[in-house]
Every structure is written in structure tokens, then in C-alpha cells.
Amino acid sequence: MSMEMGNGTTVQEFTLEGFPTIQHLGKVLFLAHLLAYMASIAGNVVIVTITCADSRLHTPMYLFLSTFSFLECGVISAVIPKLLVIFLSGRQAISFPACFIQAFITVFLGATGFLLIAVMSLDRYVAICKPLHYPTIMNPKTCSLLVTACFSLAFPFITGLVVKVSQLSFCGPLVIPHFFCDLGPLIHLSCSDTSSTEMLAFVLTSFVLLTSLIITIIAYSNIVITVLRLPSAKEKQRAFSTCSSHLVVLSLMYGSCVFIYVKPKQTNRLDSNREAALVNTVVTPLLNPVIYTLRNKQVHQALRGTMCRMKISR
């Protein structure tokens, strides 16, 4: 797979610029990102493993959380290993097929993740605001359909967008001003008329992000109203402690992605996009396991139970 350039030659590879201003700190950055990557993978894999292994966690909330952890593992595994290679060896070249595979994985799993966040917010809304109807509404069949819908809705949208970008003509120098193959910088490199592609990217990313954001805001607003009506001050404090930590992570995720993607001209703020993208590829995958589940008593019990079973089986 390769693409013709504007002058008739064939594009075989791109160059990822990475972080040129701090590239001299390559080994330090390599170690920091390696540790963050290993911690993120470990935390998210633990969540998926114990959710599958412990029957007490076979509930809608943990089904959604384990699916979200799986998506997080996919996104960071598509991006961080190549970034580590850049930091350690300075090899910045990435082949044309590898670049668009990376772009597809990150955008597809990212879009699915944001749709899933909306579903998770609705799940918490029903659990807290409609507790008596929760088992009926969030039954296993409905939960499976909601997860499937997130993947099924994101797949055709993102596939069509990535294919359209891959069919553009590219002009040298083929240096992507980013640390991974994101669609905005790729569109910026093209010497074709990109107006329709930019508009398609803007419409699709805005639809996914803003739809998810609006659903999440409505759900959490209703949760806050319900919590304020609780008679016990202790219950209120515990509920607000949980909600506030969730909202911090959600604010980081939505804020960085809206900053990067929700703008008609993908050529704007390309340099600052790199810093914003680090939030979603390094910071939030590290925080999510801690915020969402590893602080949870139910998870602690399931983790201890799983470890005990592993010791007994030996």
C-alpha cells in the first residue's frame, strides 16, 4: 500500500517529528513514558482480568469499565511504542500503511471510547436516579447491545474518514508535526483540495464528541441533583467524592479532544495539538484505572479473591 505524491512519485513513508525541542532529553523521556505505558497497561489489564474472573463484577458498570479499559490498552499500544522508539533511537520514519493503520486504530478506538463514556454516564444515572428500575433497564441484553452499538456506530464513520484521507495526494517534505499519525496533521500534508475532507473530519468528530459530551453533562447534572437530595451528609460527601474524581478525568479527556478535533481547519494549532494529545495517550489512561475502579472496595475484594485463587491453584 502506497500513495502517489503530487509530483507523480510514490509515498513510501512519513517522518514523525515527535518533540524536536526536547529531543535531546530522549533517554529521560523514554524512561518516563515507558513507566507510564507499563503502569497504564498493567492497571487496565487488571481491570479486564478481574472483571472476567470474578462473578461479583459481572454487572453492567464493570462490563462497561472493562470494555473501556480494553479500548484504552488499544489506543496507547498503537501510539506509545512508536514514541518510545523515537525517544530511544531517533528513528522517526513510519511506513505509509503503518501510519494509516495507526491513525485508524487510535481514532476508531478513541471514538468508540467516547460513545462508551456516554453509555457509562447513562448507566450511573439510571443506577443513582432510578435505582428500582435499574435491573430491568440495564439488563445483560441491553448492556451487550449498547456496547455493540458503540463499536458499530464508530466503525463506518471512522473507516470512511480514514480511507478518504489516505486517498489524498501528499507533497514533500512528508514530515508529520506530531508524535503519531493523527488525521489533522495528515490532512495538512496533502497538496490536494482538502476542504471536503476537512469538513467531513470536523462533522464526524464534532458529532461523536459533542453528542457524548451532552449526554454525559445531562446524566451527571441529574446525578448531582439527586445527590443533593440525599438526607445524610456522609452519603453526600461520599457521592461527591466519587463524582468529582470522575469529572476531573472526563474534563481532561473531553477538553483535550475538543481542543484538537472540534475546529473546521485542521491546520490550526498543530504544534499545541501534540501537548493536548499527550493527555489522552499518557495521562488519562494512567488515571482511569485508579479513578474508576482501583479505589473501589468491590474491586479490592475481587482482586484479593483472584490472587488467593491463584495461590491455591499453585
PDB file of C-alpha atoms in Angstrom:
ATOM      1  CA  MET A   1       0.000   0.000   0.000  1.00  0.00           C
ATOM      2  CA  SER A   2       1.407   3.381  -1.029  1.00  0.00           C
ATOM      3  CA  MET A   3       0.110   6.696  -2.278  1.00  0.00           C
ATOM      4  CA  GLU A   4       1.112   8.859  -5.194  1.00  0.00           C
ATOM      5  CA  MET A   5       2.608  12.256  -4.429  1.00  0.00           C
ATOM      6  CA  GLY A   6       1.649  15.424  -6.192  1.00  0.00           C
ATOM      7  CA  ASN A   7       4.696  15.201  -8.474  1.00  0.00           C
ATOM      8  CA  GLY A   8       3.941  11.641  -9.589  1.00  0.00           C
ATOM      9  CA  THR A   9       6.335   9.788  -7.260  1.00  0.00           C
ATOM     10  CA  THR A  10       5.087   7.285  -4.688  1.00  0.00           C
ATOM     11  CA  VAL A  11       4.847   7.914  -0.952  1.00  0.00           C
ATOM     12  CA  GLN A  12       6.500   5.013   0.895  1.00  0.00           C
ATOM     13  CA  GLU A  13       6.830   6.549   4.351  1.00  0.00           C
ATOM     14  CA  PHE A  14       6.292   9.586   6.539  1.00  0.00           C
ATOM     15  CA  THR A  15       8.508  11.079   9.232  1.00  0.00           C
ATOM     16  CA  LEU A  16       7.067  11.657  12.709  1.00  0.00           C
ATOM     17  CA  GLU A  17       8.526  14.870  14.098  1.00  0.00           C
ATOM     18  CA  GLY A  18       7.876  13.919  17.724  1.00  0.00           C
ATOM     19  CA  PHE A  19       9.052  16.619  20.159  1.00  0.00           C
ATOM     20  CA  PRO A  20      12.025  18.283  18.439  1.00  0.00           C
ATOM     21  CA  THR A  21      12.571  20.952  21.112  1.00  0.00           C
ATOM     22  CA  ILE A  22      13.171  18.347  23.837  1.00  0.00           C
ATOM     23  CA  GLN A  23      14.537  15.506  21.720  1.00  0.00           C
ATOM     24  CA  HIS A  24      17.928  15.883  23.488  1.00  0.00           C
ATOM     25  CA  LEU A  25      16.211  14.507  26.618  1.00  0.00           C
ATOM     26  CA  GLY A  26      15.384  11.336  24.694  1.00  0.00           C
ATOM     27  CA  LYS A  27      16.509   8.782  27.292  1.00  0.00           C
ATOM     28  CA  VAL A  28      14.792  10.556  30.175  1.00  0.00           C
ATOM     29  CA  LEU A  29      11.579  10.878  28.144  1.00  0.00           C
ATOM     30  CA  PHE A  30      11.871   7.240  27.085  1.00  0.00           C
ATOM     31  CA  LEU A  31      12.051   6.085  30.708  1.00  0.00           C
ATOM     32  CA  ALA A  32       9.180   8.335  31.841  1.00  0.00           C
ATOM     33  CA  HIS A  33       6.883   7.249  29.010  1.00  0.00           C
ATOM     34  CA  LEU A  34       7.877   3.590  29.362  1.00  0.00           C
ATOM     35  CA  LEU A  35       6.946   3.612  33.052  1.00  0.00           C
ATOM     36  CA  ALA A  36       3.664   5.407  32.304  1.00  0.00           C
ATOM     37  CA  TYR A  37       2.894   2.939  29.499  1.00  0.00           C
ATOM     38  CA  MET A  38       3.619  -0.120  31.659  1.00  0.00           C
ATOM     39  CA  ALA A  39       1.557   1.259  34.540  1.00  0.00           C
ATOM     40  CA  SER A  40      -1.370   2.085  32.234  1.00  0.00           C
ATOM     41  CA  ILE A  41      -1.331  -1.346  30.601  1.00  0.00           C
ATOM     42  CA  ALA A  42      -0.990  -3.110  33.966  1.00  0.00           C
ATOM     43  CA  GLY A  43      -3.862  -1.156  35.535  1.00  0.00           C
ATOM     44  CA  ASN A  44      -6.229  -1.642  32.614  1.00  0.00           C
ATOM     45  CA  VAL A  45      -5.339  -5.334  32.165  1.00  0.00           C
ATOM     46  CA  VAL A  46      -6.015  -5.918  35.879  1.00  0.00           C
ATOM     47  CA  ILE A  47      -9.480  -4.391  35.460  1.00  0.00           C
ATOM     48  CA  VAL A  48     -10.318  -6.571  32.438  1.00  0.00           C
ATOM     49  CA  THR A  49      -8.923  -9.711  34.123  1.00  0.00           C
ATOM     50  CA  ILE A  50     -10.690  -9.416  37.458  1.00  0.00           C
ATOM     51  CA  THR A  51     -13.957  -8.416  35.769  1.00  0.00           C
ATOM     52  CA  CYS A  52     -13.848 -11.629  33.743  1.00  0.00           C
ATOM     53  CA  ALA A  53     -12.601 -13.772  36.646  1.00  0.00           C
ATOM     54  CA  ASP A  54     -14.880 -12.638  39.482  1.00  0.00           C
ATOM     55  CA  SER A  55     -18.634 -13.230  39.214  1.00  0.00           C
ATOM     56  CA  ARG A  56     -19.310 -10.374  41.681  1.00  0.00           C
ATOM     57  CA  LEU A  57     -18.153  -7.946  38.998  1.00  0.00           C
ATOM     58  CA  HIS A  58     -20.435  -9.335  36.284  1.00  0.00           C
ATOM     59  CA  THR A  59     -22.556  -6.194  36.416  1.00  0.00           C
ATOM     60  CA  PRO A  60     -23.330  -3.522  33.788  1.00  0.00           C
ATOM     61  CA  MET A  61     -20.934  -0.976  35.323  1.00  0.00           C
ATOM     62  CA  TYR A  62     -17.956  -3.351  35.237  1.00  0.00           C
ATOM     63  CA  LEU A  63     -18.841  -4.645  31.778  1.00  0.00           C
ATOM     64  CA  PHE A  64     -18.608  -1.055  30.501  1.00  0.00           C
ATOM     65  CA  LEU A  65     -15.467  -0.310  32.532  1.00  0.00           C
ATOM     66  CA  SER A  66     -13.643  -3.430  31.348  1.00  0.00           C
ATOM     67  CA  THR A  67     -14.577  -2.624  27.742  1.00  0.00           C
ATOM     68  CA  PHE A  68     -13.311   0.925  28.260  1.00  0.00           C
ATOM     69  CA  SER A  69     -10.052  -0.442  29.699  1.00  0.00           C
ATOM     70  CA  PHE A  70      -9.669  -2.668  26.648  1.00  0.00           C
ATOM     71  CA  LEU A  71     -10.081   0.388  24.387  1.00  0.00           C
ATOM     72  CA  GLU A  72      -7.521   2.336  26.428  1.00  0.00           C
ATOM     73  CA  CYS A  73      -5.000  -0.501  26.057  1.00  0.00           C
ATOM     74  CA  GLY A  74      -5.584  -0.482  22.296  1.00  0.00           C
ATOM     75  CA  VAL A  75      -5.091   3.273  21.890  1.00  0.00           C
ATOM     76  CA  ILE A  76      -1.928   3.561  23.952  1.00  0.00           C
ATOM     77  CA  SER A  77      -0.437   0.391  22.411  1.00  0.00           C
ATOM     78  CA  ALA A  78      -0.954   1.880  18.950  1.00  0.00           C
ATOM     79  CA  VAL A  79       0.829   5.125  19.880  1.00  0.00           C
ATOM     80  CA  ILE A  80       3.315   4.787  22.740  1.00  0.00           C
ATOM     81  CA  PRO A  81       5.641   2.003  21.447  1.00  0.00           C
ATOM     82  CA  LYS A  82       6.497   4.053  18.349  1.00  0.00           C
ATOM     83  CA  LEU A  83       7.016   7.140  20.521  1.00  0.00           C
ATOM     84  CA  LEU A  84       9.404   5.122  22.706  1.00  0.00           C
ATOM     85  CA  VAL A  85      11.387   4.154  19.589  1.00  0.00           C
ATOM     86  CA  ILE A  86      11.636   7.836  18.614  1.00  0.00           C
ATOM     87  CA  PHE A  87      12.868   8.811  22.083  1.00  0.00           C
ATOM     88  CA  LEU A  88      15.379   5.968  22.357  1.00  0.00           C
ATOM     89  CA  SER A  89      16.820   5.597  18.853  1.00  0.00           C
ATOM     90  CA  GLY A  90      15.628   8.681  16.985  1.00  0.00           C
ATOM     91  CA  ARG A  91      14.058   6.501  14.241  1.00  0.00           C
ATOM     92  CA  GLN A  92      11.171   8.717  13.185  1.00  0.00           C
ATOM     93  CA  ALA A  93      10.199   7.074   9.875  1.00  0.00           C
ATOM     94  CA  ILE A  94       6.870   5.246   9.643  1.00  0.00           C
ATOM     95  CA  SER A  95       5.641   3.462   6.521  1.00  0.00           C
ATOM     96  CA  PHE A  96       2.533   4.634   4.675  1.00  0.00           C
ATOM     97  CA  PRO A  97       0.449   1.518   5.624  1.00  0.00           C
ATOM     98  CA  ALA A  98       1.641   1.584   9.252  1.00  0.00           C
ATOM     99  CA  CYS A  99       0.787   5.278   9.507  1.00  0.00           C
ATOM    100  CA  PHE A 100      -2.802   4.841   8.369  1.00  0.00           C
ATOM    101  CA  ILE A 101      -3.272   1.686  10.432  1.00  0.00           C
ATOM    102  CA  GLN A 102      -2.127   3.672  13.478  1.00  0.00           C
ATOM    103  CA  ALA A 103      -4.458   6.549  12.533  1.00  0.00           C
ATOM    104  CA  PHE A 104      -7.415   4.179  12.142  1.00  0.00           C
ATOM    105  CA  ILE A 105      -6.816   2.339  15.432  1.00  0.00           C
ATOM    106  CA  THR A 106      -6.397   5.491  17.504  1.00  0.00           C
ATOM    107  CA  VAL A 107      -9.350   7.379  16.006  1.00  0.00           C
ATOM    108  CA  PHE A 108     -11.694   4.352  15.860  1.00  0.00           C
ATOM    109  CA  LEU A 109     -10.985   3.178  19.408  1.00  0.00           C
ATOM    110  CA  GLY A 110     -10.986   6.774  20.636  1.00  0.00           C
ATOM    111  CA  ALA A 111     -14.403   7.476  19.075  1.00  0.00           C
ATOM    112  CA  THR A 112     -15.770   4.189  20.455  1.00  0.00           C
ATOM    113  CA  GLY A 113     -14.417   5.157  23.879  1.00  0.00           C
ATOM    114  CA  PHE A 114     -16.243   8.485  23.892  1.00  0.00           C
ATOM    115  CA  LEU A 115     -19.508   6.824  22.871  1.00  0.00           C
ATOM    116  CA  LEU A 116     -18.946   4.308  25.658  1.00  0.00           C
ATOM    117  CA  ILE A 117     -18.381   7.132  28.169  1.00  0.00           C
ATOM    118  CA  ALA A 118     -21.863   8.409  27.282  1.00  0.00           C
ATOM    119  CA  VAL A 119     -23.258   4.906  27.903  1.00  0.00           C
ATOM    120  CA  MET A 120     -21.384   4.684  31.235  1.00  0.00           C
ATOM    121  CA  SER A 121     -22.823   8.063  32.260  1.00  0.00           C
ATOM    122  CA  LEU A 122     -26.341   6.850  31.455  1.00  0.00           C
ATOM    123  CA  ASP A 123     -25.676   3.669  33.440  1.00  0.00           C
ATOM    124  CA  ARG A 124     -24.681   5.718  36.507  1.00  0.00           C
ATOM    125  CA  TYR A 125     -27.708   7.986  36.001  1.00  0.00           C
ATOM    126  CA  VAL A 126     -30.107   5.024  35.995  1.00  0.00           C
ATOM    127  CA  ALA A 127     -28.327   3.384  38.964  1.00  0.00           C
ATOM    128  CA  ILE A 128     -28.466   6.528  41.130  1.00  0.00           C
ATOM    129  CA  CYS A 129     -31.620   8.299  39.926  1.00  0.00           C
ATOM    130  CA  LYS A 130     -33.784   5.256  39.052  1.00  0.00           C
ATOM    131  CA  PRO A 131     -32.456   2.520  41.366  1.00  0.00           C
ATOM    132  CA  LEU A 132     -35.685   0.491  41.457  1.00  0.00           C
ATOM    133  CA  HIS A 133     -35.820   0.263  37.651  1.00  0.00           C
ATOM    134  CA  TYR A 134     -32.067  -0.322  37.226  1.00  0.00           C
ATOM    135  CA  PRO A 135     -32.113  -4.164  36.974  1.00  0.00           C
ATOM    136  CA  THR A 136     -34.922  -4.012  34.401  1.00  0.00           C
ATOM    137  CA  ILE A 137     -33.468  -1.231  32.259  1.00  0.00           C
ATOM    138  CA  MET A 138     -29.797  -2.269  32.370  1.00  0.00           C
ATOM    139  CA  ASN A 139     -30.301  -5.985  31.796  1.00  0.00           C
ATOM    140  CA  PRO A 140     -27.500  -8.074  30.194  1.00  0.00           C
ATOM    141  CA  LYS A 141     -29.071  -7.969  26.729  1.00  0.00           C
ATOM    142  CA  THR A 142     -29.406  -4.170  26.779  1.00  0.00           C
ATOM    143  CA  CYS A 143     -25.810  -3.755  28.016  1.00  0.00           C
ATOM    144  CA  SER A 144     -24.443  -6.004  25.257  1.00  0.00           C
ATOM    145  CA  LEU A 145     -26.446  -4.089  22.653  1.00  0.00           C
ATOM    146  CA  LEU A 146     -25.162  -0.747  23.942  1.00  0.00           C
ATOM    147  CA  VAL A 147     -21.517  -1.878  23.775  1.00  0.00           C
ATOM    148  CA  THR A 148     -22.065  -3.318  20.285  1.00  0.00           C
ATOM    149  CA  ALA A 149     -23.752  -0.079  19.201  1.00  0.00           C
ATOM    150  CA  CYS A 150     -20.701   1.967  20.277  1.00  0.00           C
ATOM    151  CA  PHE A 151     -18.401  -0.119  18.066  1.00  0.00           C
ATOM    152  CA  SER A 152     -20.901  -0.366  15.192  1.00  0.00           C
ATOM    153  CA  LEU A 153     -21.575   3.378  15.105  1.00  0.00           C
ATOM    154  CA  ALA A 154     -17.912   4.389  15.210  1.00  0.00           C
ATOM    155  CA  PHE A 155     -16.634   1.836  12.673  1.00  0.00           C
ATOM    156  CA  PRO A 156     -18.282   3.047   9.419  1.00  0.00           C
ATOM    157  CA  PHE A 157     -17.772   6.726  10.278  1.00  0.00           C
ATOM    158  CA  ILE A 158     -14.075   6.388  11.069  1.00  0.00           C
ATOM    159  CA  THR A 159     -13.345   3.870   8.298  1.00  0.00           C
ATOM    160  CA  GLY A 160     -14.823   6.196   5.695  1.00  0.00           C
ATOM    161  CA  LEU A 161     -12.881   9.177   7.039  1.00  0.00           C
ATOM    162  CA  VAL A 162      -9.520   7.361   7.192  1.00  0.00           C
ATOM    163  CA  VAL A 163      -9.991   5.930   3.677  1.00  0.00           C
ATOM    164  CA  LYS A 164     -10.809   9.409   2.352  1.00  0.00           C
ATOM    165  CA  VAL A 165      -7.659  10.886   3.951  1.00  0.00           C
ATOM    166  CA  SER A 166      -5.497   8.014   2.618  1.00  0.00           C
ATOM    167  CA  GLN A 167      -6.651   8.793  -0.929  1.00  0.00           C
ATOM    168  CA  LEU A 168      -5.321  12.354  -0.820  1.00  0.00           C
ATOM    169  CA  SER A 169      -2.128  13.295  -2.699  1.00  0.00           C
ATOM    170  CA  PHE A 170       0.796  14.164  -0.444  1.00  0.00           C
ATOM    171  CA  CYS A 171       3.585  16.660  -1.089  1.00  0.00           C
ATOM    172  CA  GLY A 172       7.061  16.665   0.416  1.00  0.00           C
ATOM    173  CA  PRO A 173       8.607  17.133   2.839  1.00  0.00           C
ATOM    174  CA  LEU A 174       6.494  14.349   4.376  1.00  0.00           C
ATOM    175  CA  VAL A 175       7.142  15.350   7.986  1.00  0.00           C
ATOM    176  CA  ILE A 176       4.152  14.933  10.303  1.00  0.00           C
ATOM    177  CA  PRO A 177       4.296  17.605  13.055  1.00  0.00           C
ATOM    178  CA  HIS A 178       3.127  15.139  15.691  1.00  0.00           C
ATOM    179  CA  PHE A 179       4.307  12.070  17.630  1.00  0.00           C
ATOM    180  CA  PHE A 180       1.793   9.760  15.910  1.00  0.00           C
ATOM    181  CA  CYS A 181      -0.222   9.647  12.696  1.00  0.00           C
ATOM    182  CA  ASP A 182      -3.253  11.742  13.538  1.00  0.00           C
ATOM    183  CA  LEU A 183      -5.696  12.744  10.812  1.00  0.00           C
ATOM    184  CA  GLY A 184      -5.348  16.531  11.208  1.00  0.00           C
ATOM    185  CA  PRO A 185      -1.583  16.641  10.517  1.00  0.00           C
ATOM    186  CA  LEU A 186      -2.009  14.139   7.651  1.00  0.00           C
ATOM    187  CA  ILE A 187      -4.645  16.344   6.020  1.00  0.00           C
ATOM    188  CA  HIS A 188      -2.268  19.304   6.475  1.00  0.00           C
ATOM    189  CA  LEU A 189       0.447  17.483   4.469  1.00  0.00           C
ATOM    190  CA  SER A 190      -1.771  16.962   1.446  1.00  0.00           C
ATOM    191  CA  CYS A 191      -1.398  19.027  -1.710  1.00  0.00           C
ATOM    192  CA  SER A 192      -4.935  18.075  -2.833  1.00  0.00           C
ATOM    193  CA  ASP A 193      -8.026  20.197  -2.249  1.00  0.00           C
ATOM    194  CA  THR A 194      -8.768  19.140   1.334  1.00  0.00           C
ATOM    195  CA  SER A 195     -11.821  21.325   2.008  1.00  0.00           C
ATOM    196  CA  SER A 196     -14.346  18.451   1.774  1.00  0.00           C
ATOM    197  CA  THR A 197     -12.092  16.118   3.792  1.00  0.00           C
ATOM    198  CA  GLU A 198     -11.592  18.743   6.500  1.00  0.00           C
ATOM    199  CA  MET A 199     -15.313  19.370   6.683  1.00  0.00           C
ATOM    200  CA  LEU A 200     -16.050  15.615   6.915  1.00  0.00           C
ATOM    201  CA  ALA A 201     -13.469  15.236   9.698  1.00  0.00           C
ATOM    202  CA  PHE A 202     -14.944  18.244  11.532  1.00  0.00           C
ATOM    203  CA  VAL A 203     -18.545  16.997  11.237  1.00  0.00           C
ATOM    204  CA  LEU A 204     -17.790  13.403  12.312  1.00  0.00           C
ATOM    205  CA  THR A 205     -15.503  14.260  15.224  1.00  0.00           C
ATOM    206  CA  SER A 206     -17.860  17.018  16.409  1.00  0.00           C
ATOM    207  CA  PHE A 207     -20.821  14.629  16.239  1.00  0.00           C
ATOM    208  CA  VAL A 208     -19.076  11.941  18.297  1.00  0.00           C
ATOM    209  CA  LEU A 209     -17.503  14.277  20.859  1.00  0.00           C
ATOM    210  CA  LEU A 210     -20.378  16.718  21.334  1.00  0.00           C
ATOM    211  CA  THR A 211     -23.081  14.020  21.397  1.00  0.00           C
ATOM    212  CA  SER A 212     -21.122  12.120  24.042  1.00  0.00           C
ATOM    213  CA  LEU A 213     -20.381  15.325  25.979  1.00  0.00           C
ATOM    214  CA  ILE A 214     -24.021  16.483  26.011  1.00  0.00           C
ATOM    215  CA  ILE A 215     -25.277  13.065  27.195  1.00  0.00           C
ATOM    216  CA  THR A 216     -22.594  12.990  29.909  1.00  0.00           C
ATOM    217  CA  ILE A 217     -23.393  16.530  31.112  1.00  0.00           C
ATOM    218  CA  ILE A 218     -27.139  15.798  31.280  1.00  0.00           C
ATOM    219  CA  ALA A 219     -26.559  12.492  33.111  1.00  0.00           C
ATOM    220  CA  TYR A 220     -24.162  13.956  35.693  1.00  0.00           C
ATOM    221  CA  SER A 221     -26.343  17.046  36.205  1.00  0.00           C
ATOM    222  CA  ASN A 222     -29.238  14.764  37.164  1.00  0.00           C
ATOM    223  CA  ILE A 223     -26.913  12.717  39.382  1.00  0.00           C
ATOM    224  CA  VAL A 224     -25.789  15.880  41.214  1.00  0.00           C
ATOM    225  CA  ILE A 225     -29.417  16.971  41.743  1.00  0.00           C
ATOM    226  CA  THR A 226     -30.278  13.520  43.128  1.00  0.00           C
ATOM    227  CA  VAL A 227     -27.222  13.503  45.425  1.00  0.00           C
ATOM    228  CA  LEU A 228     -28.135  16.943  46.818  1.00  0.00           C
ATOM    229  CA  ARG A 229     -31.477  15.486  47.900  1.00  0.00           C
ATOM    230  CA  LEU A 230     -29.829  12.758  49.987  1.00  0.00           C
ATOM    231  CA  PRO A 231     -30.656  13.202  53.694  1.00  0.00           C
ATOM    232  CA  SER A 232     -27.276  12.057  55.023  1.00  0.00           C
ATOM    233  CA  ALA A 233     -24.297  14.437  54.850  1.00  0.00           C
ATOM    234  CA  LYS A 234     -21.938  11.433  54.840  1.00  0.00           C
ATOM    235  CA  GLU A 235     -23.688   9.924  51.817  1.00  0.00           C
ATOM    236  CA  LYS A 236     -23.498  13.278  50.022  1.00  0.00           C
ATOM    237  CA  GLN A 237     -19.773  13.604  50.739  1.00  0.00           C
ATOM    238  CA  ARG A 238     -19.038  10.068  49.520  1.00  0.00           C
ATOM    239  CA  ALA A 239     -21.095  10.541  46.349  1.00  0.00           C
ATOM    240  CA  PHE A 240     -19.480  13.911  45.550  1.00  0.00           C
ATOM    241  CA  SER A 241     -16.015  12.469  46.188  1.00  0.00           C
ATOM    242  CA  THR A 242     -16.637   9.767  43.586  1.00  0.00           C
ATOM    243  CA  CYS A 243     -18.327  12.098  41.083  1.00  0.00           C
ATOM    244  CA  SER A 244     -15.655  14.800  41.363  1.00  0.00           C
ATOM    245  CA  SER A 245     -12.824  12.358  40.584  1.00  0.00           C
ATOM    246  CA  HIS A 246     -14.778  11.036  37.587  1.00  0.00           C
ATOM    247  CA  LEU A 247     -15.432  14.571  36.366  1.00  0.00           C
ATOM    248  CA  VAL A 248     -11.741  15.545  36.593  1.00  0.00           C
ATOM    249  CA  VAL A 249     -10.773  12.710  34.228  1.00  0.00           C
ATOM    250  CA  LEU A 250     -13.728  13.391  31.920  1.00  0.00           C
ATOM    251  CA  SER A 251     -12.808  17.082  31.781  1.00  0.00           C
ATOM    252  CA  LEU A 252      -9.247  16.207  30.756  1.00  0.00           C
ATOM    253  CA  MET A 253     -10.456  13.801  28.058  1.00  0.00           C
ATOM    254  CA  TYR A 254     -13.177  15.988  26.589  1.00  0.00           C
ATOM    255  CA  GLY A 255     -11.168  19.192  26.922  1.00  0.00           C
ATOM    256  CA  SER A 256      -8.107  17.860  25.095  1.00  0.00           C
ATOM    257  CA  CYS A 257     -10.102  16.180  22.303  1.00  0.00           C
ATOM    258  CA  VAL A 258     -12.437  19.131  21.725  1.00  0.00           C
ATOM    259  CA  PHE A 259      -9.325  21.362  21.537  1.00  0.00           C
ATOM    260  CA  ILE A 260      -7.729  19.046  18.945  1.00  0.00           C
ATOM    261  CA  TYR A 261     -10.644  17.979  16.762  1.00  0.00           C
ATOM    262  CA  VAL A 262     -13.593  20.362  17.013  1.00  0.00           C
ATOM    263  CA  LYS A 263     -12.373  23.005  14.584  1.00  0.00           C
ATOM    264  CA  PRO A 264     -13.079  23.259  10.848  1.00  0.00           C
ATOM    265  CA  LYS A 265      -9.460  23.993   9.852  1.00  0.00           C
ATOM    266  CA  GLN A 266      -7.152  21.143  10.819  1.00  0.00           C
ATOM    267  CA  THR A 267      -4.087  23.312  10.070  1.00  0.00           C
ATOM    268  CA  ASN A 268      -4.669  25.468  13.154  1.00  0.00           C
ATOM    269  CA  ARG A 269      -2.736  24.840  16.392  1.00  0.00           C
ATOM    270  CA  LEU A 270      -0.906  21.748  15.086  1.00  0.00           C
ATOM    271  CA  ASP A 271       2.009  22.339  17.450  1.00  0.00           C
ATOM    272  CA  SER A 272      -0.170  22.680  20.552  1.00  0.00           C
ATOM    273  CA  ASN A 273      -2.145  19.586  19.495  1.00  0.00           C
ATOM    274  CA  ARG A 274       0.856  17.461  20.472  1.00  0.00           C
ATOM    275  CA  GLU A 275       0.688  18.525  24.110  1.00  0.00           C
ATOM    276  CA  ALA A 276      -3.084  18.076  24.193  1.00  0.00           C
ATOM    277  CA  ALA A 277      -2.782  14.601  22.640  1.00  0.00           C
ATOM    278  CA  LEU A 278      -0.387  13.552  25.418  1.00  0.00           C
ATOM    279  CA  VAL A 279      -3.261  13.973  27.869  1.00  0.00           C
ATOM    280  CA  ASN A 280      -5.296  11.247  26.145  1.00  0.00           C
ATOM    281  CA  THR A 281      -2.409   8.930  25.328  1.00  0.00           C
ATOM    282  CA  VAL A 282      -0.423   9.141  28.580  1.00  0.00           C
ATOM    283  CA  VAL A 283      -2.235  10.950  31.404  1.00  0.00           C
ATOM    284  CA  THR A 284      -5.842   9.714  31.338  1.00  0.00           C
ATOM    285  CA  PRO A 285      -5.021   6.032  30.615  1.00  0.00           C
ATOM    286  CA  LEU A 286      -2.848   6.190  33.746  1.00  0.00           C
ATOM    287  CA  LEU A 287      -5.558   7.846  35.850  1.00  0.00           C
ATOM    288  CA  ASN A 288      -8.605   5.884  34.671  1.00  0.00           C
ATOM    289  CA  PRO A 289      -7.834   2.563  36.421  1.00  0.00           C
ATOM    290  CA  VAL A 290      -7.222   4.417  39.700  1.00  0.00           C
ATOM    291  CA  ILE A 291     -10.204   6.761  39.434  1.00  0.00           C
ATOM    292  CA  TYR A 292     -12.830   4.362  38.137  1.00  0.00           C
ATOM    293  CA  THR A 293     -12.132   1.046  39.796  1.00  0.00           C
ATOM    294  CA  LEU A 294      -8.954   0.519  41.788  1.00  0.00           C
ATOM    295  CA  ARG A 295     -10.290   2.837  44.541  1.00  0.00           C
ATOM    296  CA  ASN A 296     -13.440   0.724  44.720  1.00  0.00           C
ATOM    297  CA  LYS A 297     -13.882  -1.685  47.678  1.00  0.00           C
ATOM    298  CA  GLN A 298     -15.659  -4.205  45.454  1.00  0.00           C
ATOM    299  CA  VAL A 299     -12.642  -4.284  43.142  1.00  0.00           C
ATOM    300  CA  HIS A 300     -10.251  -4.669  46.085  1.00  0.00           C
ATOM    301  CA  GLN A 301     -12.237  -7.690  47.297  1.00  0.00           C
ATOM    302  CA  ALA A 302     -12.320  -9.203  43.804  1.00  0.00           C
ATOM    303  CA  LEU A 303      -8.583  -8.597  43.382  1.00  0.00           C
ATOM    304  CA  ARG A 304      -7.790 -10.282  46.711  1.00  0.00           C
ATOM    305  CA  GLY A 305     -10.078 -13.175  45.815  1.00  0.00           C
ATOM    306  CA  THR A 306      -8.406 -13.652  42.425  1.00  0.00           C
ATOM    307  CA  MET A 307      -4.926 -13.565  43.979  1.00  0.00           C
ATOM    308  CA  CYS A 308      -5.964 -16.100  46.637  1.00  0.00           C
ATOM    309  CA  ARG A 309      -7.334 -18.458  43.958  1.00  0.00           C
ATOM    310  CA  MET A 310      -4.081 -18.131  42.006  1.00  0.00           C
ATOM    311  CA  LYS A 311      -2.056 -19.037  45.133  1.00  0.00           C
ATOM    312  CA  ILE A 312      -4.297 -22.048  45.897  1.00  0.00           C
ATOM    313  CA  SER A 313      -4.068 -23.316  42.289  1.00  0.00           C
ATOM    314  CA  ARG A 314      -0.261 -23.344  42.606  1.00  0.00           C
TER     315      ARG A 314
END
